[in-house]
Short mmCIF file of C-alpha atoms and ligand atoms in Angstrom, two decimals:
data_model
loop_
_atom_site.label_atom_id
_atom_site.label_comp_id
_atom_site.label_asym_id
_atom_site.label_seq_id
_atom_site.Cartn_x
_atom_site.Cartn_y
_atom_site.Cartn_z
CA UNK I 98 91.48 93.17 123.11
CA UNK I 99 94.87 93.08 124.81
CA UNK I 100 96.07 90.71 121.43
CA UNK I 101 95.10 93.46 119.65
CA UNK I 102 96.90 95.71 121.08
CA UNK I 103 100.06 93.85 121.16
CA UNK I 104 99.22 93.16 117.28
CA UNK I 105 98.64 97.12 116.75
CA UNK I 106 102.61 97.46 119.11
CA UNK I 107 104.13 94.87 116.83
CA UNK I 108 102.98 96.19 114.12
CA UNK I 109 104.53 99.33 114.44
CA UNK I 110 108.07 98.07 115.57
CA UNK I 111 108.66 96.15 112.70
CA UNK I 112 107.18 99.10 110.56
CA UNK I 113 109.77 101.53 112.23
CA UNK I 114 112.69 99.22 111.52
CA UNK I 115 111.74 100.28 107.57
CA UNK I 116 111.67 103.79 108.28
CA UNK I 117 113.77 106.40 105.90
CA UNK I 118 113.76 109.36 106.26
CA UNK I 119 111.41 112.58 108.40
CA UNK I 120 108.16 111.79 105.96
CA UNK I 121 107.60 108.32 106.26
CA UNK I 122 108.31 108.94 110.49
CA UNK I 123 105.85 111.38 110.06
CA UNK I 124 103.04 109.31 108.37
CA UNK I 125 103.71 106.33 110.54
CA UNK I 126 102.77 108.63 113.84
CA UNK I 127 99.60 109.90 111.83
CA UNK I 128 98.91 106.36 111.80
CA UNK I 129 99.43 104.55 115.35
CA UNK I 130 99.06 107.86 117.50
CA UNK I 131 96.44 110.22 115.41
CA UNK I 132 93.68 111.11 116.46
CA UNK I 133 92.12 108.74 113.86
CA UNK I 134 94.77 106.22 114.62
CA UNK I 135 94.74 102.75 115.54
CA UNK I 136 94.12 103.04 118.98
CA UNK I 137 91.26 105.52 118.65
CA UNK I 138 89.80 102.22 117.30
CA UNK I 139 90.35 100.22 119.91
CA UNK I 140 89.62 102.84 122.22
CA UNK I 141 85.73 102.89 120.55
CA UNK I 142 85.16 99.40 120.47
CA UNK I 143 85.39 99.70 124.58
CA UNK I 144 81.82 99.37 124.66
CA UNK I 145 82.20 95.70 124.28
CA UNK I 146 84.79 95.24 126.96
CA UNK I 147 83.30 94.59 130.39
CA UNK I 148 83.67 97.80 132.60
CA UNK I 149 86.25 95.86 135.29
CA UNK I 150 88.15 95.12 132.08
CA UNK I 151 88.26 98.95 130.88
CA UNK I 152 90.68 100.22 133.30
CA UNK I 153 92.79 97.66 132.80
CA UNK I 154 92.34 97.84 128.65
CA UNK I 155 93.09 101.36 128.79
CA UNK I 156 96.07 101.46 130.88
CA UNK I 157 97.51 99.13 128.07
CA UNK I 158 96.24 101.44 125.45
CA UNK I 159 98.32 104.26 127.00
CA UNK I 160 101.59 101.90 127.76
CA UNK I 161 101.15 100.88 123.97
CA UNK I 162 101.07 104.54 123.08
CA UNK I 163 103.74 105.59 124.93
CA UNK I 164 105.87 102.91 123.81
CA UNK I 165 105.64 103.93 120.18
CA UNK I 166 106.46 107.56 121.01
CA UNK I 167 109.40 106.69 122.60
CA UNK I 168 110.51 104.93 119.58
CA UNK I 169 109.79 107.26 117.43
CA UNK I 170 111.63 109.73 119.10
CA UNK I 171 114.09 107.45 119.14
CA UNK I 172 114.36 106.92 115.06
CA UNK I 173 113.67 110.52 114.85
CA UNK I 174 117.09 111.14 116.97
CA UNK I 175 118.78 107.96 114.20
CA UNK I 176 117.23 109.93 111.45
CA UNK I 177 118.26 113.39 112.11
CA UNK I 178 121.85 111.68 113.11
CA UNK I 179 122.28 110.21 109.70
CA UNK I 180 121.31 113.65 107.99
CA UNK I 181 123.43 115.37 110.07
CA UNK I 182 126.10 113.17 108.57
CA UNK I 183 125.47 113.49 105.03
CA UNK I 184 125.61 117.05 105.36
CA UNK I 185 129.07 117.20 106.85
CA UNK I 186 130.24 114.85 104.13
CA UNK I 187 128.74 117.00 101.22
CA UNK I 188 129.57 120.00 102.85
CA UNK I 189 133.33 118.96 103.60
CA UNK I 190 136.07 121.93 102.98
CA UNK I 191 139.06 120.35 101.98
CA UNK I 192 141.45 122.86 103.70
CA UNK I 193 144.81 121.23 102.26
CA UNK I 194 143.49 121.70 98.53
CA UNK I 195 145.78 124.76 96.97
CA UNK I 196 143.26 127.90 96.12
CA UNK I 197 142.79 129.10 92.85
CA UNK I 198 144.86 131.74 91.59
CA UNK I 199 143.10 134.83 90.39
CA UNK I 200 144.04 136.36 87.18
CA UNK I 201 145.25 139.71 87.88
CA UNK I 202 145.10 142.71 84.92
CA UNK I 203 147.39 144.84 84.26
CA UNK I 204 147.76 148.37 82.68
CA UNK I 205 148.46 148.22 78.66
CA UNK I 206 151.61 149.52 78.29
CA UNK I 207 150.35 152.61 75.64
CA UNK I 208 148.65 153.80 78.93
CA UNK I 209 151.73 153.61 80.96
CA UNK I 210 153.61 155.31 78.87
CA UNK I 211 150.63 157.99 78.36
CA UNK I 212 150.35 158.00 82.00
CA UNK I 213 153.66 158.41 82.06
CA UNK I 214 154.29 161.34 80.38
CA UNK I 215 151.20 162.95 81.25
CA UNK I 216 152.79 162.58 85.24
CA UNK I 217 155.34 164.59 83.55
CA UNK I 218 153.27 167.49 82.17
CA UNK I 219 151.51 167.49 85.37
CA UNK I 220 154.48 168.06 87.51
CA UNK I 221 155.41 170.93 85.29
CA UNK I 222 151.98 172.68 86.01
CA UNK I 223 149.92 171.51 82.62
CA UNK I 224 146.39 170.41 82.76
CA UNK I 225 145.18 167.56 80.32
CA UNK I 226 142.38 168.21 77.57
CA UNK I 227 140.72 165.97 75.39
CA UNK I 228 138.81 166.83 72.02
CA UNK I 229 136.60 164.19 69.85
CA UNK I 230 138.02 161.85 67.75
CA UNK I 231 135.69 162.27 65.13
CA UNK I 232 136.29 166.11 64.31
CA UNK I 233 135.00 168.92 62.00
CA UNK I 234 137.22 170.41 59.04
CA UNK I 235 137.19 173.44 60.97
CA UNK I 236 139.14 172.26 63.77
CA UNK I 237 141.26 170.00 62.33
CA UNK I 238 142.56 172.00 59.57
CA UNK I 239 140.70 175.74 58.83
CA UNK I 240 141.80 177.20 62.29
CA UNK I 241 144.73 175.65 61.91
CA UNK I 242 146.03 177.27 59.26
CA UNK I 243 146.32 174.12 56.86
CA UNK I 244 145.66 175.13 53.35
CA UNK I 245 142.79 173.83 51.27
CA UNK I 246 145.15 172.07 49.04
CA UNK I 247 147.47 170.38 51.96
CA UNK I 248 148.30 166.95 51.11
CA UNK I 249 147.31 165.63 54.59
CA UNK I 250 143.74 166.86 53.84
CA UNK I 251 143.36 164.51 50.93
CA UNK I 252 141.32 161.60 51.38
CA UNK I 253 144.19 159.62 50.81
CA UNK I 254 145.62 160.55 53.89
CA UNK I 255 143.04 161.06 56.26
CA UNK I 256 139.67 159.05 57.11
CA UNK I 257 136.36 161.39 56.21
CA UNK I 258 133.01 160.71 56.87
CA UNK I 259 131.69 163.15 55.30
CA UNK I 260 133.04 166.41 53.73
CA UNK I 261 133.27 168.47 56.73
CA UNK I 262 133.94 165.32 59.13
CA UNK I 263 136.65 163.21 59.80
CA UNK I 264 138.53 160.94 62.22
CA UNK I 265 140.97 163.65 63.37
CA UNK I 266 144.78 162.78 62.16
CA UNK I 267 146.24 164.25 64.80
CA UNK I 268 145.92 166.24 68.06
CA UNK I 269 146.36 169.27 67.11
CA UNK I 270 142.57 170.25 66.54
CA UNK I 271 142.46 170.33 70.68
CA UNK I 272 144.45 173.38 70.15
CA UNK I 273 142.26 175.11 68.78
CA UNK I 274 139.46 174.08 70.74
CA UNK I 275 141.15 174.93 73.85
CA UNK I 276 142.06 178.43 72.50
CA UNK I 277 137.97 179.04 71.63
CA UNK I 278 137.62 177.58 74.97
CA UNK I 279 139.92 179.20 77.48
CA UNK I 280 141.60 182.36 77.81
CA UNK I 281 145.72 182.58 78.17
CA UNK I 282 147.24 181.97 79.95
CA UNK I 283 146.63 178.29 78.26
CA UNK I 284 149.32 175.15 79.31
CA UNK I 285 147.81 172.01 78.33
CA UNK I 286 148.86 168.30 76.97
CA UNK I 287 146.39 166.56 75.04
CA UNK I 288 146.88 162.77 74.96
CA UNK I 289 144.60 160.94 72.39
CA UNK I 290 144.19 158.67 69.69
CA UNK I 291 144.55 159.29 66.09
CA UNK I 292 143.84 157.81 62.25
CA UNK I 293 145.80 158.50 59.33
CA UNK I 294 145.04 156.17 56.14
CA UNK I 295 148.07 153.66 56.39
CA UNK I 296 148.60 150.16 55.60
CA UNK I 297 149.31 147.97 58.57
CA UNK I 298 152.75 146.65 59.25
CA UNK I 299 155.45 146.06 61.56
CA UNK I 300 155.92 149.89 62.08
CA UNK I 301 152.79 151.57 60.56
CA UNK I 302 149.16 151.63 61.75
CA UNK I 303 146.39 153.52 60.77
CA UNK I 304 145.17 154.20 64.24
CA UNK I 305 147.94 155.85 66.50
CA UNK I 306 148.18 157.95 69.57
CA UNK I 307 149.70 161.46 70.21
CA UNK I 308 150.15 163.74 72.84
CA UNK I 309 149.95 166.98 71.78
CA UNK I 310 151.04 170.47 74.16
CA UNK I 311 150.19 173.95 73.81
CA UNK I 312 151.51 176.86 76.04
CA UNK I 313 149.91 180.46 75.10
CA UNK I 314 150.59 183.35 77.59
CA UNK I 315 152.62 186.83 77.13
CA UNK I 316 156.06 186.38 76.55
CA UNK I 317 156.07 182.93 75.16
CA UNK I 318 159.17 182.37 73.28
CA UNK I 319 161.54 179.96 71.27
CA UNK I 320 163.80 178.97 74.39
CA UNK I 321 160.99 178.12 76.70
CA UNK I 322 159.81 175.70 73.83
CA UNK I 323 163.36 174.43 74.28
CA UNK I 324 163.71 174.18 77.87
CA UNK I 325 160.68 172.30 78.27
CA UNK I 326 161.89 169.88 75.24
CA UNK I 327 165.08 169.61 77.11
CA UNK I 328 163.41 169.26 80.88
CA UNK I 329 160.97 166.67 79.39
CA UNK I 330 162.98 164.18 77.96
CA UNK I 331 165.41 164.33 80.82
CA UNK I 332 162.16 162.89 82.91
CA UNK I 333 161.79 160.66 80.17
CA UNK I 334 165.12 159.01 79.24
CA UNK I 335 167.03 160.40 81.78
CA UNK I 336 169.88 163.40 82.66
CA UNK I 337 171.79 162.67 80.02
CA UNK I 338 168.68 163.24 77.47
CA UNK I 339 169.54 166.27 75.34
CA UNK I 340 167.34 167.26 72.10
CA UNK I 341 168.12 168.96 68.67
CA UNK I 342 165.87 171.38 67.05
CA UNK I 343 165.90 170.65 63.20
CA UNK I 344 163.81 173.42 61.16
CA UNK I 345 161.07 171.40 59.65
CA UNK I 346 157.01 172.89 58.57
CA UNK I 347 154.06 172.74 60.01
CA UNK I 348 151.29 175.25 58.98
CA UNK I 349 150.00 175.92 62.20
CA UNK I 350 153.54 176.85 63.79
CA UNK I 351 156.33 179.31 62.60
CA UNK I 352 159.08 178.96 63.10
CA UNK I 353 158.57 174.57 63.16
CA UNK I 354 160.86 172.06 63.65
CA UNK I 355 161.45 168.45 64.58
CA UNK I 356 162.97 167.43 68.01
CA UNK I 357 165.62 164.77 68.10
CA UNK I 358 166.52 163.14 71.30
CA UNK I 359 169.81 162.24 71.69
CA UNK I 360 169.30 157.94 71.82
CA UNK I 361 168.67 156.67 74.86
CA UNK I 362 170.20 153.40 73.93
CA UNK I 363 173.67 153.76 73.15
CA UNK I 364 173.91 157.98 73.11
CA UNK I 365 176.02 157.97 70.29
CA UNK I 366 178.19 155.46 71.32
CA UNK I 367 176.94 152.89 69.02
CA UNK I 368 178.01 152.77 65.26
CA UNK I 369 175.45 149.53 64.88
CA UNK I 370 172.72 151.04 67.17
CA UNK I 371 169.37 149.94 66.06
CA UNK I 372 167.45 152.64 67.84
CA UNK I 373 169.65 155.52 66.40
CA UNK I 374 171.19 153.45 63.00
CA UNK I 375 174.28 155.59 64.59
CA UNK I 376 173.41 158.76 64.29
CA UNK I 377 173.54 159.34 67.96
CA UNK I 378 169.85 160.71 67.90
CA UNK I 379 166.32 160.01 67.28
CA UNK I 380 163.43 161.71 65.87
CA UNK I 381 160.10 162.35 68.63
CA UNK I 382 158.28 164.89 67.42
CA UNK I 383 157.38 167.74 65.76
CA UNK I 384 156.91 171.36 67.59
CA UNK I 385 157.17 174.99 66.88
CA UNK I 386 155.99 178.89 68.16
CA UNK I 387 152.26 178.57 67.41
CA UNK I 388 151.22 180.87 64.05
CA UNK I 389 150.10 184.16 64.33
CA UNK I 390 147.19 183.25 62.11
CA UNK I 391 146.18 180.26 64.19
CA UNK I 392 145.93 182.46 67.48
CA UNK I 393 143.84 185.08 65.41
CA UNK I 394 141.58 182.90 63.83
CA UNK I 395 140.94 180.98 67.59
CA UNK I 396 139.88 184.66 69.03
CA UNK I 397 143.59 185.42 70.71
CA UNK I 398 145.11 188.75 70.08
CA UNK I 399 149.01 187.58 68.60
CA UNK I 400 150.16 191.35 69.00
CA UNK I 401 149.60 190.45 73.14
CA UNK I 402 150.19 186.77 72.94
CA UNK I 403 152.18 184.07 71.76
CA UNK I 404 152.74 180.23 72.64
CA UNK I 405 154.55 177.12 71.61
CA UNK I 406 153.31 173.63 70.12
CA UNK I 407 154.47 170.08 70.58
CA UNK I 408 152.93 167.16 69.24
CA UNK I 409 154.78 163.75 69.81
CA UNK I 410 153.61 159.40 69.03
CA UNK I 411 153.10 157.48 71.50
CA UNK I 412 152.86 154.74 70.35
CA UNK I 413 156.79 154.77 69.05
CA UNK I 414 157.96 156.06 72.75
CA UNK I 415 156.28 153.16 73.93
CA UNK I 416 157.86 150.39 71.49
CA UNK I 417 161.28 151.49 71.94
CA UNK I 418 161.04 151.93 75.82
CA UNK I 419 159.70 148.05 76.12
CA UNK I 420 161.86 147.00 72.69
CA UNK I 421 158.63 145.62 71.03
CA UNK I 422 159.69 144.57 67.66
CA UNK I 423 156.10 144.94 65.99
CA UNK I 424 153.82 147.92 66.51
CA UNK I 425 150.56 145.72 65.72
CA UNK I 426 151.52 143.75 68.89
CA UNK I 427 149.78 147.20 70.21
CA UNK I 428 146.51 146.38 69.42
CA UNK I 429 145.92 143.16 69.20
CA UNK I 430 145.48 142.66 72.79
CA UNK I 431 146.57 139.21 72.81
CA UNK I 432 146.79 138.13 76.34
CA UNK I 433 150.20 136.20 76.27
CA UNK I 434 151.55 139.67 74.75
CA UNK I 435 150.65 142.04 77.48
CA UNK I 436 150.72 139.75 80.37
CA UNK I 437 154.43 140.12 80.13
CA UNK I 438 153.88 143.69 81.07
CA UNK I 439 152.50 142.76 84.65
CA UNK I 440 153.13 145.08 86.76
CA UNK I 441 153.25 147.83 84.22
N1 LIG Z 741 150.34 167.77 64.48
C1 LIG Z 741 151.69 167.44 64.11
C2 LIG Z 741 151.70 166.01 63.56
O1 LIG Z 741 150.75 165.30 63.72
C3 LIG Z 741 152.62 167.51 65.27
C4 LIG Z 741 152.76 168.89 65.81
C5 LIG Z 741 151.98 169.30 66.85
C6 LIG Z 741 153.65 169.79 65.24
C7 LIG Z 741 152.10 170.59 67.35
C8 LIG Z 741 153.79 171.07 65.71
C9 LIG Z 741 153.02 171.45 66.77
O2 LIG Z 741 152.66 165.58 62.95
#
């Protein structure tokens, strides 16, 4: 009996020394200390063990027992120890390794200049609108006072998608929704985009963005057109900015003209100027006292009211203010392009 025990205590030393991991610890304690363990077995073959033997027998049992709980505590603690290390090692932070920079966007430089200028407008007490971009005949040219035979509502010029609907070719149909819309007094920039059929190249696209102004209220005449010209592009190029009114047509003005700023790169002072080819100034846009038929036809009594109308690219103020050489650079959103506008 007491060989067999020692055989059963042997048995499981040499069995722990092969031990792995939790499972096998596990499944060797099932087997030496469960209840339908080894020893249980010795424990019912007592009946053939003299009774001044079984005291004796099953003192040993219990040493033997206790023995191999002890070690197996004892690999559990080696077991858990070496886990304990692997984890550290997998989960090691290398604190010294440099971090990863994130890429950080930036605003496209159309929208900083719309921003920009709509800041402007804002400061001087406008509101923004915004109108569709796909837009109705009626808007875009019939309350506007553009004539049925008007070259810019030919399809060669502007985008239809049917023959009352088309991608709008300018701002100007905001106008007129604004005027159904509202009652004067009526200050508001409209900044949007635009399509005009074009071929693309270094200067010309067929999809553009304006920013278009409208002022209706009693009173409204030619030199408050030109004082906000004047006050605008001093925000824009700075004190020295001065414009020039040059008569020019637009159907849904009278009188219309086009605004020249006087060039913010060399102001005059450059015979070889790019921006200016000399001429000391440069074209921005196109304005006028809004037509009498226009504010009619959008339910606004002209004998009570009148207004003024700007419409300006900005798409061009934004290529000569960051000296981009090719419009199309615009909107191709290539990365290495506008990443050199960081920071806006
Ligand atoms: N709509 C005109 C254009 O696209 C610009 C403009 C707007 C002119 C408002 C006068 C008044 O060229």
């Amino acid at each position: 009996m007491q060989d067999k025990i020692n055989e059963i205590l042997k048995s499981s030393e040499d069995q722990l020394q092969e031990i792995e991991d939790a499972k096998q610890l596990q499944e060797l304690r099932v087997q030496f200390l469960g209840k339908k363990g080894r020893f249980t077995e010795v424990l019912r073959s007592m009946g053939n063990v003299a009774p001044e033997e079984r005291p004796l027998i099953g003192k040993l049992v219990n040493e033997a027992r206790e023995k191999i709980q002890k070690a197996i505590e004892f690999h559990e603690n080696r077991l858990s120890q070496i886990e304990k290390e692997i984890r550290l090692k997998i989960e090691r932070v290398d604190v010294s390794v440099p971090g990863k920079k994130p890429e950080v966007g930036a605003v496209h430089p159309l929208s900083v200049t719309t921003q920009q200028l709509e800041d402007i407008f804002i400061a001087m007490g406008y509101s923004i609108a915004e109108g569709p971009e796909v837009e109705l005949d009626e808007y875009n040219f019939e309350l506007l006072n553009v004539p049925k035979d008007h070259t810019s509502r030919d399809a060669q010029d502007s985008f239809y998608i049917n023959e009352n609907v088309l991608l709008r070719p300018h701002t100007s149909p905001v106008q007129a929704r604004t005027m159904l819309s509202q009652k004067p007094p009526i200050k508001i920039v409209c900044p949007g985009r635009v399509y005009r059929v074009d071929e693309v190249d270094a200067t010309h696209s067929p999809v553009f963005h304006q920013l278009e102004g409208l002022v209706i209220d009693k009173g409204i005449h030619m030199g408050h057109l030109k004082g906000t010209l004047d006050e605008f592009v001093k925000k824009l190029y700075g004190e020295n900015a001065r414009t020039k009114l040059r008569p020019s047509f637009f159907p849904f003005t009278e009188p219309s003209a086009e605004v020249d700023v006087s060039c913010y790169v060399c102001d005059g002072k450059d015979d070889n100027c790019k921006v200016c080819k000399g001429t000391g100034w440069v074209e921005i846009m196109g304005c006028g006292m809004v037509n009498p038929k226009v504010l009619d036809g959008c339910g606004i009594d002209s004998t009570v009211y009148s207004g003024f109308a700007f419409g300006m690219g900005l798409d061009r103020i934004t290529v000569s203010k960051y000296n981009i050489s090719d419009l199309r650079t615009l909107f191709e959103n290539d990365l290495r392009f506008l990443s050199q506008f960081l920071g806006g």
